[in-house]
Backbone as XML, in Angstrom:
<?xml version="1.0"?>
<chain id="A" units="angstrom">
  <residue number="1" name="MET">
    <atom name="N" x="-4.485" y="0.382" z="14.914"/>
    <atom name="CA" x="-4.446" y="0.034" z="13.515"/>
    <atom name="C" x="-3.712" y="-1.660" z="13.269"/>
  </residue>
  <residue number="2" name="MET">
    <atom name="N" x="-4.543" y="-2.075" z="12.199"/>
    <atom name="CA" x="-3.420" y="-3.560" z="12.032"/>
    <atom name="C" x="-2.992" y="-3.859" z="10.412"/>
  </residue>
  <residue number="3" name="THR">
    <atom name="N" x="-2.337" y="-4.129" z="10.018"/>
    <atom name="CA" x="-2.510" y="-4.360" z="8.706"/>
    <atom name="C" x="-1.394" y="-5.158" z="8.827"/>
  </residue>
  <residue number="4" name="THR">
    <atom name="N" x="-1.188" y="-6.687" z="7.799"/>
    <atom name="CA" x="-0.704" y="-7.021" z="7.711"/>
    <atom name="C" x="-0.132" y="-6.899" z="6.231"/>
  </residue>
  <residue number="5" name="GLY">
    <atom name="N" x="1.416" y="-7.728" z="6.014"/>
    <atom name="CA" x="2.206" y="-7.349" z="5.094"/>
    <atom name="C" x="3.716" y="-8.284" z="5.105"/>
  </residue>
  <residue number="6" name="VAL">
    <atom name="N" x="4.123" y="-7.235" z="4.355"/>
    <atom name="CA" x="5.636" y="-7.862" z="3.794"/>
    <atom name="C" x="6.526" y="-6.712" z="4.630"/>
  </residue>
  <residue number="7" name="THR">
    <atom name="N" x="8.060" y="-7.003" z="5.670"/>
    <atom name="CA" x="7.984" y="-5.738" z="6.490"/>
    <atom name="C" x="8.791" y="-5.137" z="5.335"/>
  </residue>
  <residue number="8" name="VAL">
    <atom name="N" x="8.718" y="-3.717" z="5.344"/>
    <atom name="CA" x="9.586" y="-3.101" z="4.564"/>
    <atom name="C" x="9.515" y="-1.923" z="5.523"/>
  </residue>
  <residue number="9" name="ASP">
    <atom name="N" x="10.643" y="-0.707" z="5.888"/>
    <atom name="CA" x="11.429" y="0.337" z="6.721"/>
    <atom name="C" x="9.929" y="1.072" z="5.696"/>
  </residue>
  <residue number="10" name="LEU">
    <atom name="N" x="8.479" y="2.221" z="6.576"/>
    <atom name="CA" x="8.154" y="2.349" z="5.461"/>
    <atom name="C" x="8.780" y="3.737" z="6.412"/>
  </residue>
  <residue number="11" name="PRO">
    <atom name="N" x="8.978" y="5.579" z="5.644"/>
    <atom name="CA" x="9.091" y="6.484" z="5.610"/>
    <atom name="C" x="8.300" y="6.999" z="7.138"/>
  </residue>
  <residue number="12" name="LYS">
    <atom name="N" x="9.488" y="7.678" z="7.265"/>
    <atom name="CA" x="8.867" y="8.796" z="9.152"/>
    <atom name="C" x="8.149" y="9.472" z="8.484"/>
  </residue>
  <residue number="13" name="THR">
    <atom name="N" x="6.772" y="9.527" z="9.870"/>
    <atom name="CA" x="6.676" y="11.127" z="9.798"/>
    <atom name="C" x="5.466" y="11.331" z="11.204"/>
  </residue>
  <residue number="14" name="LYS">
    <atom name="N" x="5.046" y="12.850" z="11.380"/>
    <atom name="CA" x="4.408" y="13.340" z="11.727"/>
    <atom name="C" x="2.980" y="13.798" z="11.486"/>
  </residue>
  <residue number="15" name="SER">
    <atom name="N" x="2.542" y="12.600" z="11.291"/>
    <atom name="CA" x="0.966" y="13.090" z="10.634"/>
    <atom name="C" x="-0.008" y="11.575" z="11.788"/>
  </residue>
  <residue number="16" name="THR">
    <atom name="N" x="-0.820" y="11.619" z="11.962"/>
    <atom name="CA" x="-2.020" y="11.444" z="12.720"/>
    <atom name="C" x="-2.514" y="10.525" z="11.846"/>
  </residue>
  <residue number="17" name="SER">
    <atom name="N" x="-2.790" y="8.886" z="12.395"/>
    <atom name="CA" x="-3.443" y="8.364" z="11.828"/>
    <atom name="C" x="-5.159" y="7.922" z="10.917"/>
  </residue>
  <residue number="18" name="VAL">
    <atom name="N" x="-4.746" y="7.833" z="9.858"/>
    <atom name="CA" x="-6.759" y="8.251" z="9.491"/>
    <atom name="C" x="-7.109" y="6.523" z="9.974"/>
  </residue>
  <residue number="19" name="PRO">
    <atom name="N" x="-8.859" y="7.279" z="10.614"/>
    <atom name="CA" x="-9.624" y="7.384" z="11.302"/>
    <atom name="C" x="-10.055" y="5.700" z="10.405"/>
  </residue>
  <residue number="20" name="GLY">
    <atom name="N" x="-11.029" y="5.492" z="10.793"/>
    <atom name="CA" x="-11.171" y="4.428" z="10.021"/>
    <atom name="C" x="-12.240" y="2.822" z="10.155"/>
  </residue>
  <residue number="21" name="SER">
    <atom name="N" x="-13.071" y="2.186" z="10.234"/>
    <atom name="CA" x="-13.817" y="0.851" z="10.732"/>
    <atom name="C" x="-14.231" y="0.135" z="9.687"/>
  </residue>
  <residue number="22" name="ASP">
    <atom name="N" x="-14.136" y="-0.107" z="8.576"/>
    <atom name="CA" x="-13.215" y="-1.353" z="7.872"/>
    <atom name="C" x="-11.955" y="-1.936" z="7.780"/>
  </residue>
  <residue number="23" name="GLU">
    <atom name="N" x="-12.083" y="-3.379" z="7.724"/>
    <atom name="CA" x="-10.804" y="-3.706" z="7.850"/>
    <atom name="C" x="-9.946" y="-3.719" z="5.851"/>
  </residue>
  <residue number="24" name="PRO">
    <atom name="N" x="-9.050" y="-2.532" z="6.269"/>
    <atom name="CA" x="-8.430" y="-2.114" z="4.484"/>
    <atom name="C" x="-7.764" y="-3.358" z="4.796"/>
  </residue>
  <residue number="25" name="LEU">
    <atom name="N" x="-6.793" y="-3.150" z="3.662"/>
    <atom name="CA" x="-5.793" y="-4.629" z="2.145"/>
    <atom name="C" x="-4.924" y="-3.878" z="2.547"/>
  </residue>
  <residue number="26" name="SER">
    <atom name="N" x="-3.459" y="-4.628" z="2.371"/>
    <atom name="CA" x="-2.418" y="-4.572" z="2.315"/>
    <atom name="C" x="-1.880" y="-3.922" z="1.100"/>
  </residue>
  <residue number="27" name="VAL">
    <atom name="N" x="-1.186" y="-4.288" z="0.040"/>
    <atom name="CA" x="-0.815" y="-3.287" z="-0.726"/>
    <atom name="C" x="0.812" y="-2.863" z="0.111"/>
  </residue>
  <residue number="28" name="THR">
    <atom name="N" x="2.093" y="-3.792" z="-0.724"/>
    <atom name="CA" x="3.871" y="-3.346" z="-0.120"/>
    <atom name="C" x="4.058" y="-2.849" z="-1.686"/>
  </residue>
  <residue number="29" name="VAL">
    <atom name="N" x="5.224" y="-2.247" z="-1.708"/>
    <atom name="CA" x="5.797" y="-2.169" z="-1.903"/>
    <atom name="C" x="7.583" y="-2.447" z="-1.339"/>
  </residue>
  <residue number="30" name="LYS">
    <atom name="N" x="8.366" y="-3.327" z="-2.140"/>
    <atom name="CA" x="9.439" y="-3.607" z="-1.345"/>
    <atom name="C" x="10.332" y="-2.381" z="-1.840"/>
  </residue>
  <residue number="31" name="ALA">
    <atom name="N" x="11.340" y="-1.957" z="-1.236"/>
    <atom name="CA" x="12.679" y="-1.635" z="-2.033"/>
    <atom name="C" x="13.428" y="-2.565" z="-2.952"/>
  </residue>
  <residue number="32" name="ASP">
    <atom name="N" x="13.488" y="-3.097" z="-3.594"/>
    <atom name="CA" x="13.591" y="-3.704" z="-4.877"/>
    <atom name="C" x="12.353" y="-3.687" z="-5.984"/>
  </residue>
  <residue number="33" name="GLY">
    <atom name="N" x="11.066" y="-3.233" z="-5.403"/>
    <atom name="CA" x="9.931" y="-2.775" z="-6.562"/>
    <atom name="C" x="8.841" y="-3.920" z="-6.394"/>
  </residue>
  <residue number="34" name="GLU">
    <atom name="N" x="9.962" y="-5.464" z="-4.889"/>
    <atom name="CA" x="8.525" y="-6.227" z="-5.420"/>
    <atom name="C" x="7.583" y="-6.231" z="-5.163"/>
  </residue>
  <residue number="35" name="VAL">
    <atom name="N" x="5.715" y="-6.337" z="-4.948"/>
    <atom name="CA" x="4.837" y="-5.987" z="-4.551"/>
    <atom name="C" x="4.089" y="-7.334" z="-4.162"/>
  </residue>
  <residue number="36" name="TYR">
    <atom name="N" x="3.318" y="-6.903" z="-3.255"/>
    <atom name="CA" x="3.356" y="-7.846" z="-3.115"/>
    <atom name="C" x="1.261" y="-7.189" z="-1.709"/>
  </residue>
  <residue number="37" name="ILE">
    <atom name="N" x="-0.170" y="-8.645" z="-2.276"/>
    <atom name="CA" x="-0.468" y="-7.827" z="-1.776"/>
    <atom name="C" x="-1.228" y="-9.384" z="-0.163"/>
  </residue>
  <residue number="38" name="GLN">
    <atom name="N" x="-0.996" y="-7.952" z="0.584"/>
    <atom name="CA" x="-0.874" y="-9.056" z="1.668"/>
    <atom name="C" x="0.189" y="-9.371" z="2.013"/>
  </residue>
  <residue number="39" name="ASN">
    <atom name="N" x="0.312" y="-10.369" z="2.759"/>
    <atom name="CA" x="1.566" y="-11.482" z="2.225"/>
    <atom name="C" x="2.196" y="-11.953" z="1.026"/>
  </residue>
  <residue number="40" name="THR">
    <atom name="N" x="0.549" y="-12.228" z="-0.615"/>
    <atom name="CA" x="1.424" y="-13.223" z="-1.588"/>
    <atom name="C" x="1.970" y="-11.973" z="-2.743"/>
  </residue>
  <residue number="41" name="LYS">
    <atom name="N" x="3.632" y="-12.751" z="-3.385"/>
    <atom name="CA" x="3.079" y="-11.704" z="-4.319"/>
    <atom name="C" x="3.031" y="-11.790" z="-6.455"/>
  </residue>
  <residue number="42" name="THR">
    <atom name="N" x="2.839" y="-10.601" z="-5.711"/>
    <atom name="CA" x="1.875" y="-10.511" z="-7.244"/>
    <atom name="C" x="3.215" y="-9.461" z="-7.991"/>
  </residue>
  <residue number="43" name="GLU">
    <atom name="N" x="2.189" y="-9.799" z="-9.670"/>
    <atom name="CA" x="2.691" y="-8.030" z="-10.887"/>
    <atom name="C" x="1.782" y="-7.410" z="-10.649"/>
  </residue>
  <residue number="44" name="VAL">
    <atom name="N" x="2.971" y="-6.456" z="-10.856"/>
    <atom name="CA" x="1.751" y="-4.593" z="-10.904"/>
    <atom name="C" x="1.240" y="-5.320" z="-11.754"/>
  </residue>
  <residue number="45" name="ALA">
    <atom name="N" x="1.572" y="-6.089" z="-13.939"/>
    <atom name="CA" x="0.634" y="-5.687" z="-14.550"/>
    <atom name="C" x="-0.495" y="-6.361" z="-13.933"/>
  </residue>
  <residue number="46" name="SER">
    <atom name="N" x="-0.897" y="-7.703" z="-13.306"/>
    <atom name="CA" x="-2.020" y="-8.726" z="-12.657"/>
    <atom name="C" x="-2.075" y="-7.978" z="-11.315"/>
  </residue>
  <residue number="47" name="LEU">
    <atom name="N" x="-2.163" y="-6.878" z="-10.581"/>
    <atom name="CA" x="-2.776" y="-6.371" z="-9.674"/>
    <atom name="C" x="-3.664" y="-5.662" z="-9.149"/>
  </residue>
  <residue number="48" name="GLY">
    <atom name="N" x="-4.613" y="-5.080" z="-10.133"/>
    <atom name="CA" x="-5.888" y="-4.467" z="-10.932"/>
    <atom name="C" x="-6.972" y="-6.241" z="-10.585"/>
  </residue>
  <residue number="49" name="LYS">
    <atom name="N" x="-6.659" y="-6.738" z="-11.774"/>
    <atom name="CA" x="-6.959" y="-8.013" z="-12.038"/>
    <atom name="C" x="-7.186" y="-8.950" z="-10.580"/>
  </residue>
  <residue number="50" name="LYS">
    <atom name="N" x="-6.044" y="-8.839" z="-9.588"/>
    <atom name="CA" x="-5.973" y="-9.583" z="-9.064"/>
    <atom name="C" x="-7.170" y="-8.772" z="-7.251"/>
  </residue>
  <residue number="51" name="LEU">
    <atom name="N" x="-6.671" y="-7.357" z="-7.398"/>
    <atom name="CA" x="-7.621" y="-7.421" z="-5.984"/>
    <atom name="C" x="-9.438" y="-7.384" z="-6.129"/>
  </residue>
  <residue number="52" name="GLN">
    <atom name="N" x="-10.301" y="-7.449" z="-8.064"/>
    <atom name="CA" x="-11.221" y="-7.337" z="-7.694"/>
    <atom name="C" x="-11.552" y="-8.774" z="-7.211"/>
  </residue>
  <residue number="53" name="ALA">
    <atom name="N" x="-10.822" y="-9.969" z="-8.010"/>
    <atom name="CA" x="-10.408" y="-11.054" z="-7.546"/>
    <atom name="C" x="-11.079" y="-11.331" z="-6.019"/>
  </residue>
  <residue number="54" name="ILE">
    <atom name="N" x="-9.855" y="-10.683" z="-5.006"/>
    <atom name="CA" x="-10.377" y="-10.433" z="-4.370"/>
    <atom name="C" x="-11.426" y="-9.712" z="-3.598"/>
  </residue>
  <residue number="55" name="LEU">
    <atom name="N" x="-11.676" y="-8.423" z="-4.105"/>
    <atom name="CA" x="-12.326" y="-7.889" z="-3.587"/>
    <atom name="C" x="-13.957" y="-7.793" z="-3.878"/>
  </residue>
  <residue number="56" name="GLY">
    <atom name="N" x="-13.613" y="-8.137" z="-5.097"/>
    <atom name="CA" x="-15.504" y="-8.696" z="-5.726"/>
    <atom name="C" x="-15.878" y="-6.707" z="-6.412"/>
  </residue>
  <residue number="57" name="GLU">
    <atom name="N" x="-16.824" y="-6.121" z="-5.798"/>
    <atom name="CA" x="-17.717" y="-4.868" z="-6.611"/>
    <atom name="C" x="-17.521" y="-4.318" z="-5.814"/>
  </residue>
  <residue number="58" name="LYS">
    <atom name="N" x="-16.653" y="-4.039" z="-4.265"/>
    <atom name="CA" x="-16.648" y="-3.879" z="-3.216"/>
    <atom name="C" x="-15.617" y="-2.616" z="-3.114"/>
  </residue>
  <residue number="59" name="LYS">
    <atom name="N" x="-16.115" y="-1.279" z="-3.920"/>
    <atom name="CA" x="-15.366" y="-0.483" z="-4.783"/>
    <atom name="C" x="-14.834" y="0.946" z="-3.630"/>
  </residue>
  <residue number="60" name="GLU">
    <atom name="N" x="-15.537" y="0.660" z="-1.804"/>
    <atom name="CA" x="-14.718" y="1.471" z="-0.528"/>
    <atom name="C" x="-14.125" y="0.898" z="-0.244"/>
  </residue>
  <residue number="61" name="THR">
    <atom name="N" x="-13.696" y="0.156" z="-0.576"/>
    <atom name="CA" x="-12.351" y="-1.294" z="0.585"/>
    <atom name="C" x="-11.111" y="-0.012" z="1.390"/>
  </residue>
  <residue number="62" name="ARG">
    <atom name="N" x="-10.932" y="0.137" z="1.873"/>
    <atom name="CA" x="-9.601" y="1.186" z="1.872"/>
    <atom name="C" x="-8.209" y="0.593" z="1.441"/>
  </residue>
  <residue number="63" name="ILE">
    <atom name="N" x="-7.433" y="1.439" z="0.628"/>
    <atom name="CA" x="-6.491" y="-0.741" z="0.205"/>
    <atom name="C" x="-4.922" y="0.441" z="1.059"/>
  </residue>
  <residue number="64" name="PHE">
    <atom name="N" x="-4.657" y="-0.056" z="1.520"/>
    <atom name="CA" x="-3.428" y="1.134" z="2.211"/>
    <atom name="C" x="-1.768" y="0.415" z="1.410"/>
  </residue>
  <residue number="65" name="VAL">
    <atom name="N" x="-1.774" y="1.805" z="0.396"/>
    <atom name="CA" x="0.452" y="0.823" z="-0.236"/>
    <atom name="C" x="0.768" y="1.451" z="0.854"/>
  </residue>
  <residue number="66" name="ARG">
    <atom name="N" x="1.767" y="0.782" z="1.348"/>
    <atom name="CA" x="3.636" y="0.517" z="2.074"/>
    <atom name="C" x="3.746" y="0.575" z="1.652"/>
  </residue>
  <residue number="67" name="GLY">
    <atom name="N" x="4.526" y="0.936" z="0.547"/>
    <atom name="CA" x="5.578" y="1.403" z="-0.273"/>
    <atom name="C" x="6.973" y="1.739" z="1.070"/>
  </residue>
  <residue number="68" name="ASP">
    <atom name="N" x="8.286" y="0.846" z="0.732"/>
    <atom name="CA" x="9.195" y="0.859" z="2.009"/>
    <atom name="C" x="10.063" y="2.798" z="1.708"/>
  </residue>
  <residue number="69" name="ALA">
    <atom name="N" x="10.919" y="3.217" z="2.288"/>
    <atom name="CA" x="11.608" y="4.746" z="2.461"/>
    <atom name="C" x="11.952" y="4.869" z="0.692"/>
  </residue>
  <residue number="70" name="SER">
    <atom name="N" x="12.886" y="2.743" z="0.596"/>
    <atom name="CA" x="14.085" y="2.948" z="-0.304"/>
    <atom name="C" x="13.233" y="2.849" z="-1.284"/>
  </residue>
  <residue number="71" name="ALA">
    <atom name="N" x="12.350" y="2.648" z="-2.096"/>
    <atom name="CA" x="11.571" y="1.846" z="-3.399"/>
    <atom name="C" x="11.328" y="2.907" z="-4.056"/>
  </residue>
  <residue number="72" name="ASP">
    <atom name="N" x="11.543" y="2.194" z="-5.388"/>
    <atom name="CA" x="11.221" y="4.341" z="-6.180"/>
    <atom name="C" x="9.925" y="4.833" z="-6.373"/>
  </residue>
  <residue number="73" name="TYR">
    <atom name="N" x="10.331" y="5.637" z="-6.105"/>
    <atom name="CA" x="8.770" y="6.737" z="-6.845"/>
    <atom name="C" x="8.339" y="5.961" z="-7.939"/>
  </residue>
  <residue number="74" name="GLY">
    <atom name="N" x="8.200" y="5.656" z="-8.230"/>
    <atom name="CA" x="7.243" y="5.715" z="-9.780"/>
    <atom name="C" x="7.190" y="4.281" z="-9.558"/>
  </residue>
  <residue number="75" name="SER">
    <atom name="N" x="8.280" y="3.430" z="-9.114"/>
    <atom name="CA" x="7.458" y="1.630" z="-8.825"/>
    <atom name="C" x="6.128" y="1.927" z="-7.761"/>
  </residue>
  <residue number="76" name="ILE">
    <atom name="N" x="5.740" y="2.976" z="-6.677"/>
    <atom name="CA" x="4.979" y="3.093" z="-6.678"/>
    <atom name="C" x="3.312" y="3.690" z="-6.722"/>
  </residue>
  <residue number="77" name="MET">
    <atom name="N" x="4.017" y="4.639" z="-7.038"/>
    <atom name="CA" x="3.014" y="5.448" z="-8.626"/>
    <atom name="C" x="1.912" y="4.704" z="-9.432"/>
  </residue>
  <residue number="78" name="LYS">
    <atom name="N" x="3.087" y="3.524" z="-9.798"/>
    <atom name="CA" x="2.249" y="2.895" z="-10.757"/>
    <atom name="C" x="2.072" y="1.266" z="-10.088"/>
  </residue>
  <residue number="79" name="VAL">
    <atom name="N" x="1.574" y="0.842" z="-8.313"/>
    <atom name="CA" x="0.769" y="0.359" z="-7.982"/>
    <atom name="C" x="-0.196" y="1.588" z="-7.933"/>
  </residue>
  <residue number="80" name="ILE">
    <atom name="N" x="-0.549" y="2.496" z="-7.220"/>
    <atom name="CA" x="-1.136" y="3.350" z="-7.568"/>
    <atom name="C" x="-2.360" y="3.908" z="-8.121"/>
  </residue>
  <residue number="81" name="GLY">
    <atom name="N" x="-1.608" y="3.440" z="-9.008"/>
    <atom name="CA" x="-2.415" y="4.126" z="-10.812"/>
    <atom name="C" x="-2.916" y="2.387" z="-11.063"/>
  </residue>
  <residue number="82" name="GLU">
    <atom name="N" x="-2.483" y="1.347" z="-10.941"/>
    <atom name="CA" x="-3.299" y="-0.127" z="-11.290"/>
    <atom name="C" x="-4.471" y="0.111" z="-9.872"/>
  </residue>
  <residue number="83" name="ILE">
    <atom name="N" x="-4.212" y="-0.141" z="-8.951"/>
    <atom name="CA" x="-5.532" y="-0.094" z="-7.904"/>
    <atom name="C" x="-6.177" y="1.621" z="-8.297"/>
  </residue>
  <residue number="84" name="ASN">
    <atom name="N" x="-5.588" y="2.512" z="-9.195"/>
    <atom name="CA" x="-7.672" y="3.385" z="-9.084"/>
    <atom name="C" x="-7.950" y="3.109" z="-10.881"/>
  </residue>
  <residue number="85" name="GLY">
    <atom name="N" x="-6.876" y="2.099" z="-12.041"/>
    <atom name="CA" x="-7.209" y="1.792" z="-12.975"/>
    <atom name="C" x="-8.037" y="0.760" z="-12.132"/>
  </residue>
  <residue number="86" name="ALA">
    <atom name="N" x="-8.181" y="0.156" z="-11.678"/>
    <atom name="CA" x="-9.517" y="-0.932" z="-10.331"/>
    <atom name="C" x="-10.449" y="-0.788" z="-10.682"/>
  </residue>
  <residue number="87" name="GLY">
    <atom name="N" x="-11.200" y="0.243" z="-10.403"/>
    <atom name="CA" x="-11.742" y="1.304" z="-9.459"/>
    <atom name="C" x="-12.015" y="1.779" z="-8.161"/>
  </residue>
  <residue number="88" name="TYR">
    <atom name="N" x="-10.904" y="1.404" z="-7.941"/>
    <atom name="CA" x="-10.468" y="1.343" z="-6.187"/>
    <atom name="C" x="-10.432" y="2.747" z="-5.714"/>
  </residue>
  <residue number="89" name="SER">
    <atom name="N" x="-10.582" y="3.851" z="-5.088"/>
    <atom name="CA" x="-10.412" y="4.831" z="-5.103"/>
    <atom name="C" x="-10.303" y="5.526" z="-3.496"/>
  </residue>
  <residue number="90" name="LYS">
    <atom name="N" x="-9.863" y="4.495" z="-2.499"/>
    <atom name="CA" x="-9.502" y="4.960" z="-1.239"/>
    <atom name="C" x="-8.578" y="4.107" z="-0.990"/>
  </residue>
  <residue number="91" name="VAL">
    <atom name="N" x="-7.787" y="5.202" z="-1.566"/>
    <atom name="CA" x="-6.325" y="4.456" z="-1.758"/>
    <atom name="C" x="-5.276" y="5.957" z="-0.645"/>
  </residue>
  <residue number="92" name="ALA">
    <atom name="N" x="-4.476" y="4.756" z="0.014"/>
    <atom name="CA" x="-3.522" y="6.295" z="0.875"/>
    <atom name="C" x="-2.132" y="5.723" z="0.941"/>
  </residue>
  <residue number="93" name="LEU">
    <atom name="N" x="-1.548" y="5.971" z="1.517"/>
    <atom name="CA" x="-0.455" y="6.026" z="1.345"/>
    <atom name="C" x="0.388" y="5.881" z="3.640"/>
  </residue>
  <residue number="94" name="LEU">
    <atom name="N" x="1.174" y="4.553" z="3.308"/>
    <atom name="CA" x="0.804" y="4.324" z="4.931"/>
    <atom name="C" x="2.879" y="5.124" z="5.091"/>
  </residue>
  <residue number="95" name="THR">
    <atom name="N" x="2.576" y="5.558" z="5.984"/>
    <atom name="CA" x="4.232" y="6.555" z="6.758"/>
    <atom name="C" x="4.235" y="6.075" z="7.992"/>
  </residue>
  <residue number="96" name="ASP">
    <atom name="N" x="5.668" y="5.956" z="8.792"/>
    <atom name="CA" x="5.797" y="5.532" z="9.761"/>
    <atom name="C" x="5.479" y="6.453" z="11.039"/>
  </residue>
  <residue number="97" name="LEU">
    <atom name="N" x="4.852" y="6.638" z="11.882"/>
    <atom name="CA" x="4.425" y="7.318" z="12.853"/>
    <atom name="C" x="5.183" y="8.317" z="14.176"/>
  </residue>
  <residue number="98" name="SER">
    <atom name="N" x="6.591" y="7.301" z="13.972"/>
    <atom name="CA" x="7.060" y="7.563" z="14.980"/>
    <atom name="C" x="7.680" y="9.049" z="14.640"/>
  </residue>
  <residue number="99" name="GLY">
    <atom name="N" x="8.478" y="9.466" z="13.734"/>
    <atom name="CA" x="8.974" y="10.663" z="13.421"/>
    <atom name="C" x="9.129" y="10.661" z="12.351"/>
  </residue>
  <residue number="100" name="GLN">
    <atom name="N" x="10.612" y="11.868" z="12.383"/>
    <atom name="CA" x="10.885" y="11.850" z="11.263"/>
    <atom name="C" x="11.914" y="10.021" z="11.550"/>
  </residue>
  <residue number="101" name="LYS">
    <atom name="N" x="12.401" y="10.353" z="10.375"/>
    <atom name="CA" x="13.858" y="9.748" z="9.869"/>
    <atom name="C" x="15.498" y="10.004" z="10.903"/>
  </residue>
  <residue number="102" name="GLN">
    <atom name="N" x="16.261" y="8.764" z="11.607"/>
    <atom name="CA" x="17.884" y="10.424" z="12.429"/>
    <atom name="C" x="17.866" y="10.253" z="11.360"/>
  </residue>
  <residue number="103" name="GLU">
    <atom name="N" x="18.256" y="11.098" z="10.919"/>
    <atom name="CA" x="20.627" y="11.179" z="10.218"/>
    <atom name="C" x="21.556" y="10.241" z="11.014"/>
  </residue>
  <residue number="104" name="PRO">
    <atom name="N" x="22.248" y="9.354" z="10.179"/>
    <atom name="CA" x="22.665" y="8.796" z="10.924"/>
    <atom name="C" x="24.726" y="9.813" z="11.665"/>
  </residue>
</chain>
């Protein structure tokens, strides 16, 4: 599965990837709370409008939220809330499938 966007340290997990045939849109939340649609920085408050401008009425488009493992949980939930509020319900949180994060 190919997703593009800003580099973040995704949380580690042992779950499997989600199958799908359509190309998803990537929304990234960096550790400092900055939000990106693909590689374009955006404000959380304008996220819904920007998604509607990009996707139009394609409400079935999959949107992958890539939250840095160090990002504030509330920041990620605000992003998901904005996406849902714009009418997009196929939202998935991405994780690193390589397994659990190793302790130093």
